[in-house]
Amino acid sequence: MRRFAALYAALDASTSTLDKRAALRDYFREAPPADAAWALWFLSGGKLARIARTGELRAWIAEASGLPEWLIEDSYHHVGDLAETLMLLLDDPAPEAEVDLPLHVWIEDRLRPVAGREEPLRKAVVMAAWAGLREPERLVFNKLLTGALRVGVSTRAVQQALTEHSGVDIALLAQRMIGDWAPTPDFLAGLLSGEATEADRERPYPFFLASGIEAAPAPPGAGAFADLAEWLVEWKWDGIRLQLIRRGGTAALWSRGEERLDGRFPEIEAAAMALPDGCVLDGELLAWNAAEDRPLPFTALQKRIQRRRPGPKLLADCPVRVLAYDLLEEGGEDLRARPLYERRARLRKLLATYPDPLLALSPEVAPRDWAHAAALRAEARRRCVEGLMLKRRDSPYRHGRARGDWWKWKVDPLTADAVLIYAQPGHGRRSTLHTDYTFGLWDGDALVPVAKAYSGLDDAEILRLDRWIRANTLERFGPVRAVRPVHVFELGFEAVNLSGRHKSGIAVRFPRILRWRHDKPAAEADRLDTLRALAR
DNA sequence: GTCCTTGGCCTTC
DNA sequence: ATCGGACACATTCGG
DNA sequence: CCGAATGTGTCCGATGAAGGCCAAGGAC
C-alpha cells in the first residue's frame, strides 16, 4: 500500500504528463504483479463493489473522530472531496499501531470479503484501516472506498506508460483492456505479452474517433480540405457508435464505451449472423422511421440503450438498424492499415452479397463542391442528422481521437439569450467558486428555469461572476443561491426536447454558454414560447 | 412481508 | 456530448 | 546560431440531459 500511495501522491503532486508517466513507469517496473494489476484497475477507472454508502462513512468518521456531524458536513463542503475530508479528520496512528499490507491484500483479504455484508462487519474493517494507516495511505484507502481515483491520469496515459515499460503497442494494450478483465497477475502477464493471444480474438478493435472541425484553422475548402476529391463525405448520424464482431460462430455488439450489448438489440445480432465468419464492422445504430426512410430522433433510441431485454412492444415501437461505414476485418484479416477507399469497397461488396435493411451501408453524400456540402450541412436538422463527416479516402483506421483524417462537421447550434437565476458551488477544485449556473427564460413576467450550464466562461469571468453572486444573493436553499435576475448569457444547444422532468416542459441538449451579454438587460432575454416552438 | 416510490449510479449522446 | 486550461512539442523571433 | 517567445496539438477534468437498473425505505 505504501508504494501505491506514493504513486498516487506523485501523480497528484504534478500536472506534468511527462512526470506522471515517469512515476507510472517506475511503479510498474517495481511493484509486485498482484499489486500492479490492481493499480492498473484503479488507474484506468475501475472501482470496487461498494463497501459503504457515503452516509455510513460520515457516521463512522463522526464516531472515529469524536466530532459532531455538522462539523463534518461543513468540512466536506470546504474540502470538496469526501475521501480527503475523511483523511484529514483523523490523526496518524502511533508507529507501533501502524499496519502495512500490500495493496492486493487490503483489497482481496480485507475489503472484498465484507462487501455487501452487514453494516457492523463493514464498519469494523474500515475503522480498523483508519486506525492503522498513516496519512498518504489513508487517503488512497478512502479513495478506493468512495469511488474512482481521478488523479489526473487518463486510461490512455496509463497505457502509454505501460507501452514505454513493456514495448507492447498501445493499440494492442487498449484492445486487451476492452471489456471485462480481472485485475490478476495472469491478466497483467497476458496484457504485456509480446505475442498475440487467444483472448485478443474476442475483443473489438479500439475505436477511431473523429474530432470536431474548427473553422478557423481549416475551413472545408481550404488547407487540407482544398481538394474535395480526397474526402469521403457522409452524414453524421445521431445514434450510437457500434462495432459488430462476427467471429467464432457468434455475433456480438460492442458500444463505444467498450461495453458488450448482448441481448439489447436482438434483431441486429440475428441479422449479423448472416454475415460470413471473421468480419468486424464499424457503424452507427439508429432508431429508424421506415415509413419516411429517415432516422428517428435520439430520444427514441434512449428507451432502448439501457434496456437489457426489450419486450415485443418496445421492439415494434422503436425499430433499429445499423448503418455501417467501415470494415475492420474480413476473412479473419485485420484491415485497419489499408486505405479507407479499399475498406469501404469491400464493405459495400460484403453488404451487397448479404442484403438486409437492418444492416446497410451508410451512403456517401457526394456533394459537387464545398459550397454544396455546406448547403447540405445546413439541412441537417430537417434530415434528423447532426451534420457531416469528412473522412480522408486514403486514411487507415487509427486508434482513439487521432486528428487529421476523420472530422465531424456539425450543424451550427441553436441559441437563446437567458437570464442567470440560480448558482451553486462546483466540485473538486472548483468547490470554492460558484461555477454551476441555472438559466431561465421569460414566461409571462416570471423566469422559468430551462437549462443548467457551466462551460463556456473563462476563469476570469467565473471569478468575476462568483464575486457578483455572493453580493447579489436573494435567497439560499442549501448550497444553491437564488440571485438577482440581471445577467444575460447567450446559450448554445443542439436541440430542444419535450421533457416531463422540468417545470418548463422542455429540455435542451448539450447546453453551453456562448457569451456573457453585458449589452443586454434581463427584460430583453428570450421568451419560453420561442424555445417551445423549436421542441419536438 | 410485499409493493411502490425515490434517489444514486451508470451509460448514451 | 461540451468547453477552457494546461502541458508538450514545433516553429518563429530576437539579439 | 541559440535561447526565448509564440503557436498548435492533445489531453484532462468538470459539467449537461435522458432513461434503465437497483437497492433502500416507507406504506400498507
XYZ file of C-alpha atoms (C1' of nucleotides) in Angstrom:
592
model
C 0.000 0.000 0.000
C 2.888 2.389 0.711
C 4.220 2.099 -2.807
C 0.796 2.677 -4.361
C 0.122 5.620 -2.043
C 3.489 7.071 -3.056
C 2.497 6.702 -6.715
C -0.808 8.414 -6.011
C 0.991 11.259 -4.244
C 3.432 11.655 -7.141
C 0.592 11.745 -9.676
C -1.359 14.197 -7.554
C 1.605 16.494 -6.960
C 2.432 17.143 -10.595
C 0.460 18.419 -13.533
C 3.204 17.478 -15.967
C 2.254 14.451 -18.011
C 5.915 13.563 -18.509
C 6.463 13.394 -14.733
C 3.311 11.353 -14.329
C 4.341 8.909 -16.989
C 7.758 8.515 -15.377
C 6.130 7.823 -11.997
C 3.835 5.234 -13.578
C 6.712 3.528 -15.394
C 8.698 3.297 -12.158
C 5.718 1.880 -10.322
C 5.006 -0.823 -12.893
C 8.690 -1.748 -13.028
C 8.952 -2.219 -9.256
C 5.557 -3.281 -7.936
C 4.728 -6.973 -7.439
C 2.344 -8.130 -10.190
C -0.566 -8.766 -7.826
C -0.416 -5.132 -6.700
C 0.340 -3.754 -10.139
C -2.747 -5.444 -11.566
C -4.962 -3.725 -9.002
C -3.179 -0.426 -9.528
C -3.905 -0.678 -13.242
C -7.527 -1.452 -12.449
C -7.969 1.678 -10.328
C -5.890 3.965 -12.517
C -7.942 3.057 -15.552
C -11.194 3.944 -13.808
C -12.048 0.662 -12.102
C -13.938 0.667 -8.822
C -14.605 -1.734 -6.017
C -18.078 -3.029 -5.337
C -19.479 -0.558 -2.849
C -18.137 -1.099 0.644
C -20.044 1.752 2.273
C -22.522 4.425 1.349
C -21.348 7.993 1.833
C -23.831 8.445 4.676
C -22.324 5.498 6.522
C -18.819 6.851 6.053
C -19.898 10.192 7.528
C -21.428 8.455 10.538
C -18.352 6.275 11.070
C -15.952 9.201 10.818
C -18.026 11.057 13.398
C -17.558 8.149 15.742
C -13.868 7.678 14.970
C -13.036 11.355 15.308
C -15.478 12.325 18.080
C -16.601 15.333 16.020
C -20.251 16.390 15.546
C -21.891 15.603 12.217
C -22.498 19.243 11.294
C -18.775 19.965 11.538
C -18.029 17.005 9.268
C -20.610 18.246 6.763
C -19.088 21.708 6.851
C -15.548 20.368 6.446
C -16.674 18.384 3.423
C -18.080 21.477 1.778
C -14.794 23.287 2.251
C -12.583 20.431 1.128
C -14.834 19.375 -1.743
C -13.743 15.732 -1.693
C -15.089 13.159 0.725
C -12.039 10.883 0.726
C -9.769 13.774 1.549
C -12.109 15.059 4.255
C -12.164 11.642 5.892
C -8.377 11.560 5.805
C -7.988 15.000 7.358
C -10.347 14.370 10.255
C -8.190 11.624 11.777
C -4.717 11.537 13.263
C -1.932 9.222 12.187
C -1.576 6.059 14.269
C 1.326 5.623 16.650
C 4.214 3.841 14.858
C 3.602 0.568 16.709
C -0.085 0.606 15.737
C 0.642 1.072 12.060
C -0.449 -1.649 9.655
C 1.369 -2.122 6.359
C -0.127 -4.597 3.936
C 0.276 -4.866 0.167
C -2.443 -3.263 -1.940
C -3.858 -6.586 -3.139
C -4.102 -7.903 0.417
C -6.106 -4.876 1.514
C -8.497 -5.436 -1.327
C -8.737 -9.189 -1.573
C -8.483 -10.153 2.103
C -9.965 -7.162 3.897
C -12.404 -5.219 1.727
C -13.868 -7.681 -0.736
C -14.919 -10.290 1.833
C -17.180 -7.759 3.593
C -18.660 -6.064 0.512
C -22.438 -6.287 0.679
C -22.340 -7.737 4.223
C -23.961 -6.359 7.371
C -23.047 -2.856 8.476
C -21.097 -3.815 11.658
C -18.746 -6.054 9.642
C -18.000 -3.382 7.054
C -17.664 -0.728 9.696
C -15.168 -2.796 11.669
C -12.909 -3.256 8.637
C -12.992 0.419 7.694
C -12.469 1.643 11.257
C -9.544 -0.746 11.698
C -7.990 0.534 8.482
C -8.372 4.143 9.570
C -6.751 3.303 12.890
C -3.788 1.601 11.236
C -2.965 3.741 8.187
C -0.833 6.853 8.013
C -1.905 9.894 6.060
C -0.938 9.142 2.455
C -2.170 5.548 2.644
C -5.346 6.623 4.437
C -6.197 8.974 1.598
C -5.753 6.286 -1.039
C -7.728 3.813 1.046
C -10.587 6.323 1.282
C -10.439 6.937 -2.444
C -10.928 3.233 -3.025
C -13.953 3.325 -0.726
C -15.648 6.313 -2.292
C -15.113 5.598 -5.965
C -12.538 6.127 -8.662
C -9.100 7.611 -8.177
C -9.366 10.613 -10.503
C -5.797 11.719 -10.186
C -5.058 13.439 -13.457
C -4.168 10.383 -15.479
C -6.435 9.011 -18.123
C -6.566 5.394 -19.115
C -4.638 6.401 -22.184
C -1.819 7.935 -20.135
C -1.561 4.731 -18.126
C -1.465 2.712 -21.338
C 1.242 4.979 -22.685
C 3.343 4.360 -19.579
C 2.782 0.603 -19.939
C 3.823 0.799 -23.576
C 7.047 2.511 -22.572
C 7.565 -0.029 -19.805
C 6.831 -3.146 -21.839
C 7.288 -2.287 -25.508
C 3.801 -3.588 -26.356
C 1.973 -1.378 -28.891
C -0.533 0.955 -27.249
C -3.353 -0.028 -29.614
C -2.879 -3.681 -28.656
C -2.829 -2.785 -24.942
C -6.000 -0.768 -25.416
C -7.644 -3.642 -27.246
C -6.716 -6.083 -24.489
C -8.213 -3.790 -21.854
C -11.582 -3.512 -23.608
C -14.495 -5.112 -21.821
C -14.320 -7.153 -18.635
C -11.000 -8.215 -17.217
C -9.846 -9.349 -13.803
C -7.029 -7.490 -12.044
C -4.813 -10.540 -11.603
C -1.136 -11.279 -12.280
C -2.263 -13.575 -15.104
C -4.157 -10.820 -16.816
C -1.234 -8.451 -16.445
C 1.144 -11.018 -17.926
C -1.157 -11.517 -20.920
C -1.575 -7.776 -21.329
C 2.171 -7.221 -21.520
C 2.819 -10.259 -23.671
C 4.528 -9.554 -26.985
C 2.674 -12.302 -28.827
C -0.930 -12.394 -29.983
C -3.081 -14.306 -27.528
C -6.320 -16.232 -27.878
C -8.158 -13.544 -25.887
C -7.157 -10.893 -28.455
C -9.618 -12.507 -30.865
C -12.609 -11.951 -28.580
C -12.340 -8.206 -28.284
C -13.273 -5.381 -30.627
C -10.681 -3.039 -32.066
C -10.138 0.280 -30.254
C -12.472 2.801 -31.885
C -11.213 5.563 -34.160
C -12.934 8.776 -33.027
C -13.410 11.932 -35.082
C -12.550 15.427 -33.926
C -14.729 18.457 -34.329
C -13.718 20.699 -37.184
C -12.655 24.187 -36.206
C -13.497 26.639 -38.892
C -10.571 28.945 -38.149
C -7.541 26.702 -38.816
C -9.051 24.556 -41.544
C -12.411 25.522 -43.017
C -13.636 22.973 -45.556
C -12.405 24.097 -48.930
C -9.092 25.409 -47.603
C -5.814 23.945 -46.393
C -6.014 20.173 -46.013
C -9.543 20.335 -47.435
C -8.531 22.070 -50.672
C -9.293 19.051 -52.853
C -12.788 17.682 -52.244
C -11.912 14.548 -54.219
C -9.603 13.440 -51.401
C -12.500 13.386 -48.954
C -15.346 10.998 -48.395
C -18.410 12.862 -47.124
C -21.045 11.060 -45.062
C -23.933 12.065 -42.834
C -23.128 12.349 -39.149
C -25.803 10.051 -37.784
C -27.382 10.725 -34.397
C -27.360 7.253 -32.902
C -24.868 5.148 -31.002
C -21.490 4.029 -32.261
C -21.156 0.306 -32.580
C -18.687 -2.401 -33.545
C -20.234 -5.587 -34.831
C -17.999 -8.600 -34.258
C -18.828 -11.684 -36.304
C -16.299 -14.275 -35.191
C -16.098 -17.814 -33.890
C -19.659 -18.755 -34.859
C -21.257 -15.902 -32.914
C -22.155 -12.245 -33.365
C -21.524 -9.626 -30.685
C -22.154 -5.885 -30.495
C -19.829 -3.530 -28.636
C -20.502 0.104 -27.787
C -18.026 2.954 -27.938
C -17.794 2.794 -24.148
C -16.419 -0.703 -24.686
C -19.431 -2.498 -23.266
C -20.924 -5.641 -24.713
C -24.516 -5.058 -25.705
C -25.637 -8.687 -25.607
C -29.393 -9.066 -25.823
C -30.133 -5.361 -26.057
C -30.543 -5.374 -29.837
C -31.529 -8.951 -30.708
C -32.711 -8.052 -34.217
C -29.254 -6.740 -35.110
C -27.492 -9.755 -33.615
C -29.756 -12.021 -35.657
C -29.107 -10.073 -38.847
C -25.357 -10.172 -38.216
C -25.365 -13.965 -38.102
C -25.982 -13.947 -41.858
C -22.570 -12.378 -42.437
C -19.615 -14.683 -43.053
C -17.475 -15.556 -40.053
C -14.354 -13.484 -39.383
C -15.542 -9.959 -40.034
C -15.801 -6.780 -37.963
C -17.944 -3.794 -38.970
C -17.931 -0.272 -37.551
C -21.070 1.816 -37.807
C -23.960 3.588 -36.156
C -27.040 2.078 -34.546
C -30.107 4.189 -35.266
C -33.769 4.211 -34.386
C -35.342 4.280 -37.839
C -38.558 5.660 -39.249
C -39.072 3.231 -42.133
C -42.176 4.981 -43.480
C -40.262 8.210 -44.098
C -36.930 6.443 -44.602
C -35.022 8.557 -42.133
C -33.767 8.318 -38.548
C -35.972 8.845 -35.520
C -34.667 11.400 -33.034
C -32.111 10.233 -30.500
C -34.737 10.388 -27.748
C -36.410 7.336 -29.299
C -33.207 5.316 -29.033
C -32.741 6.302 -25.410
C -35.558 3.971 -24.399
C -33.520 1.045 -25.701
C -29.926 1.885 -24.862
C -30.022 0.548 -21.315
C -32.883 -1.905 -21.721
C -31.280 -5.309 -21.256
C -34.139 -7.427 -22.542
C -36.538 -5.383 -24.683
C -40.100 -6.687 -24.932
C -42.101 -7.077 -28.170
C -43.845 -3.710 -27.758
C -40.580 -1.800 -27.461
C -39.071 -3.733 -30.379
C -42.047 -2.699 -32.507
C -42.266 0.915 -31.303
C -38.597 1.598 -31.634
C -37.183 -0.326 -34.597
C -33.449 -0.019 -35.070
C -30.959 -0.620 -37.833
C -27.219 -0.314 -38.302
C -25.683 1.897 -40.948
C -22.154 0.563 -41.365
C -19.323 2.778 -42.547
C -16.184 0.746 -42.108
C -14.886 -2.796 -42.403
C -12.079 -3.521 -39.935
C -11.702 -7.237 -40.509
C -12.698 -9.645 -43.255
C -11.927 -13.326 -43.552
C -10.147 -13.042 -40.213
C -7.703 -10.492 -41.643
C -7.120 -7.159 -39.877
C -7.788 -4.450 -42.488
C -7.103 -1.387 -40.364
C -3.859 -0.425 -42.086
C -5.464 -0.451 -45.540
C -6.878 2.768 -47.003
C -10.479 3.732 -46.320
C -11.457 3.538 -50.021
C -10.426 -0.109 -50.087
C -12.119 -0.973 -46.764
C -15.262 0.739 -47.939
C -15.308 -1.012 -51.316
C -15.010 -4.347 -49.548
C -17.753 -3.341 -47.118
C -20.071 -2.378 -49.985
C -19.465 -5.697 -51.670
C -19.970 -7.642 -48.446
C -23.287 -5.930 -47.644
C -24.481 -6.345 -51.244
C -23.807 -10.072 -51.003
C -25.894 -10.391 -47.821
C -28.592 -7.728 -48.275
C -30.658 -6.832 -45.204
C -32.236 -3.453 -44.406
C -31.158 -3.899 -40.797
C -27.524 -3.924 -41.856
C -26.910 -1.387 -44.592
C -24.116 0.767 -45.951
C -24.005 4.356 -44.722
C -24.301 6.171 -48.049
C -21.766 8.529 -49.483
C -23.189 12.065 -49.630
C -21.113 13.066 -52.680
C -21.507 16.857 -52.784
C -20.487 18.621 -56.033
C -18.244 21.081 -54.251
C -17.647 22.524 -50.798
C -20.433 25.073 -51.172
C -22.826 22.225 -51.913
C -21.506 20.366 -48.856
C -22.126 23.448 -46.696
C -25.677 23.686 -48.025
C -26.325 20.024 -47.195
C -24.891 20.526 -43.709
C -27.351 23.353 -43.164
C -30.203 20.883 -43.825
C -29.006 18.588 -41.038
C -31.802 19.265 -38.541
C -34.513 18.702 -41.117
C -32.917 15.380 -42.069
C -32.542 14.304 -38.416
C -28.752 14.118 -38.633
C -26.120 16.062 -36.720
C -24.151 17.318 -39.699
C -21.497 15.829 -41.954
C -18.484 13.579 -41.501
C -15.366 14.224 -43.579
C -13.020 11.254 -43.940
C -9.801 11.173 -45.907
C -10.188 8.496 -48.559
C -6.665 7.123 -48.181
C -6.616 7.065 -44.361
C -6.010 3.975 -42.220
C -8.297 3.126 -39.303
C -6.478 4.744 -36.414
C -6.784 4.408 -32.653
C -8.512 6.982 -30.423
C -9.067 10.625 -31.257
C -6.192 10.989 -33.724
C -6.634 14.239 -35.649
C -6.264 14.804 -39.331
C -8.175 12.051 -41.132
C -11.688 11.951 -39.660
C -13.591 15.142 -38.933
C -17.110 15.843 -37.758
C -18.626 19.000 -39.193
C -21.666 19.557 -37.016
C -24.540 21.873 -37.838
C -24.408 25.296 -36.144
C -26.018 25.269 -32.693
C -29.347 26.868 -31.830
C -29.110 29.806 -29.445
C -31.154 31.700 -26.860
C -30.471 34.620 -24.530
C -31.258 33.528 -20.978
C -31.069 35.071 -17.517
C -28.915 33.706 -14.679
C -31.291 32.844 -11.823
C -29.516 30.274 -9.590
C -25.903 29.438 -8.833
C -24.117 26.856 -6.729
C -20.511 25.841 -5.995
C -18.758 23.295 -8.174
C -16.907 20.177 -7.050
C -13.287 19.120 -6.699
C -11.016 22.011 -7.411
C -13.940 24.249 -8.214
C -15.528 23.741 -4.784
C -14.631 27.286 -3.674
C -16.318 29.039 -6.597
C -19.872 29.270 -7.859
C -19.412 27.600 -11.216
C -22.716 25.867 -11.679
C -25.413 28.051 -13.173
C -29.135 27.731 -13.869
C -30.667 29.906 -16.560
C -34.245 30.967 -17.092
C -36.434 32.362 -19.852
C -39.462 34.642 -19.523
C -42.868 33.029 -19.214
C -45.239 35.963 -18.659
C -43.446 38.026 -16.030
C -41.730 35.035 -14.398
C -38.398 33.439 -15.238
C -38.664 29.667 -15.693
C -35.501 27.514 -15.487
C -34.648 25.930 -18.839
C -31.035 24.815 -18.612
C -28.024 24.335 -16.408
C -24.637 25.054 -17.901
C -21.147 25.562 -16.647
C -18.851 25.509 -19.644
C -18.120 28.482 -21.816
C -16.811 31.085 -19.379
C -13.094 31.512 -18.791
C -11.507 31.680 -15.336
C -11.566 35.478 -15.177
C -15.275 35.580 -15.985
C -16.016 32.807 -13.478
C -14.180 34.742 -10.761
C -15.991 37.941 -11.584
C -19.366 36.203 -11.641
C -18.631 34.401 -8.358
C -17.988 37.718 -6.589
C -21.161 39.182 -8.043
C -23.205 36.102 -6.994
C -22.002 36.365 -3.387
C -23.009 40.021 -3.249
C -26.360 39.596 -5.004
C -27.915 36.539 -3.404
C -31.652 36.847 -2.815
C -32.248 33.538 -1.073
C -30.356 30.374 -0.163
C -31.551 26.760 -0.426
C -28.678 24.702 0.971
C -25.774 25.256 -1.393
C -27.985 26.832 -4.064
C -28.334 30.617 -4.210
C -31.105 32.475 -5.999
C -29.545 35.620 -7.438
C -30.901 38.915 -8.726
C -32.092 38.277 -12.292
C -29.798 40.714 -14.002
C -27.196 38.966 -16.123
C -27.976 37.661 -19.591
C -25.993 34.924 -21.325
C -26.256 33.599 -24.825
C -26.660 29.815 -24.587
C -25.903 27.384 -27.386
C -27.561 23.954 -27.691
C -28.154 21.256 -30.266
C -31.869 20.660 -29.889
C -34.928 21.286 -27.743
C -36.807 18.252 -26.454
C -40.134 17.922 -24.709
C -39.493 16.849 -21.152
C -41.619 15.709 -18.268
C -38.821 16.316 -15.813
C -38.718 20.083 -15.916
C -41.232 22.723 -14.948
C -40.718 24.431 -18.300
C -41.817 21.248 -20.132
C -38.709 21.354 -22.321
C -35.051 20.444 -22.049
C -32.127 21.470 -24.227
C -29.427 19.118 -25.486
C -25.759 19.931 -24.794
C -26.319 23.366 -23.290
C -23.262 25.637 -23.001
C -22.562 29.315 -22.544
C -21.535 31.059 -25.752
C -21.015 34.541 -24.319
C -21.892 36.887 -21.487
C -24.244 39.521 -22.916
C -23.204 42.588 -20.958
C -25.062 44.592 -23.582
C -28.498 43.116 -22.922
C -30.808 43.858 -19.979
C -32.705 40.927 -18.431
C -36.027 42.262 -19.674
C -34.866 41.643 -23.235
C -33.932 37.996 -22.709
C -35.791 35.429 -24.800
C -39.209 34.026 -24.015
C -40.002 30.409 -23.176
C -42.517 30.234 -26.037
C -39.759 30.862 -28.555
C -37.911 27.776 -27.351
C -41.067 25.684 -27.019
C -41.768 26.302 -30.671
C -38.494 24.527 -31.526
C -39.276 21.440 -29.423
C -40.068 18.104 -30.942
C -43.648 -9.457 4.172
C -44.754 -7.188 -0.398
C -45.369 -3.178 -3.309
C -44.220 1.277 -4.743
C -41.569 5.465 -4.846
C -37.255 7.614 -4.610
C -32.583 8.610 -5.385
C -27.962 7.188 -6.722
C -25.441 5.195 -10.360
C -24.340 4.273 -14.982
C -24.417 4.544 -19.977
C -25.554 7.022 -24.287
C -25.022 11.396 -26.686
C -21.745 15.201 -25.569
C -19.367 20.446 -24.341
C -15.740 23.692 -23.064
C -11.476 26.008 -21.148
C -6.988 25.291 -19.292
C -2.552 23.314 -19.159
C 1.283 20.841 -20.796
C 4.330 19.051 -24.761
C 6.299 19.911 -28.769
C 7.208 22.577 -33.051
C 8.169 26.825 -35.158
C 9.465 31.524 -35.326
C 11.652 35.559 -33.441
C 15.250 38.500 -31.287
C 19.747 39.508 -30.167
C 23.125 30.437 -34.166
C 20.916 29.711 -29.810
C 17.624 30.613 -26.267
C 13.109 32.711 -25.658
C 8.571 33.598 -27.156
C 4.663 32.127 -29.586
C 1.586 28.853 -31.831
C -0.557 24.190 -32.329
C -1.844 19.579 -30.896
C -3.607 16.769 -27.235
C -5.151 15.557 -23.046
C -7.844 16.270 -18.922
C -11.463 17.482 -15.580
C -15.833 19.233 -14.618
C -20.005 19.598 -16.236
C -25.334 18.971 -19.349
C -29.995 15.736 -20.344
C -32.407 11.221 -20.765
C -33.637 6.613 -19.387
C -32.845 1.967 -17.261
C -31.382 -0.574 -13.230
C -31.096 -1.453 -8.443
C -31.270 -1.080 -3.561
C -33.239 1.349 0.401
C -37.026 2.629 2.899
C -41.845 3.836 3.740
C -46.869 2.451 3.324
C -49.954 -0.920 3.882
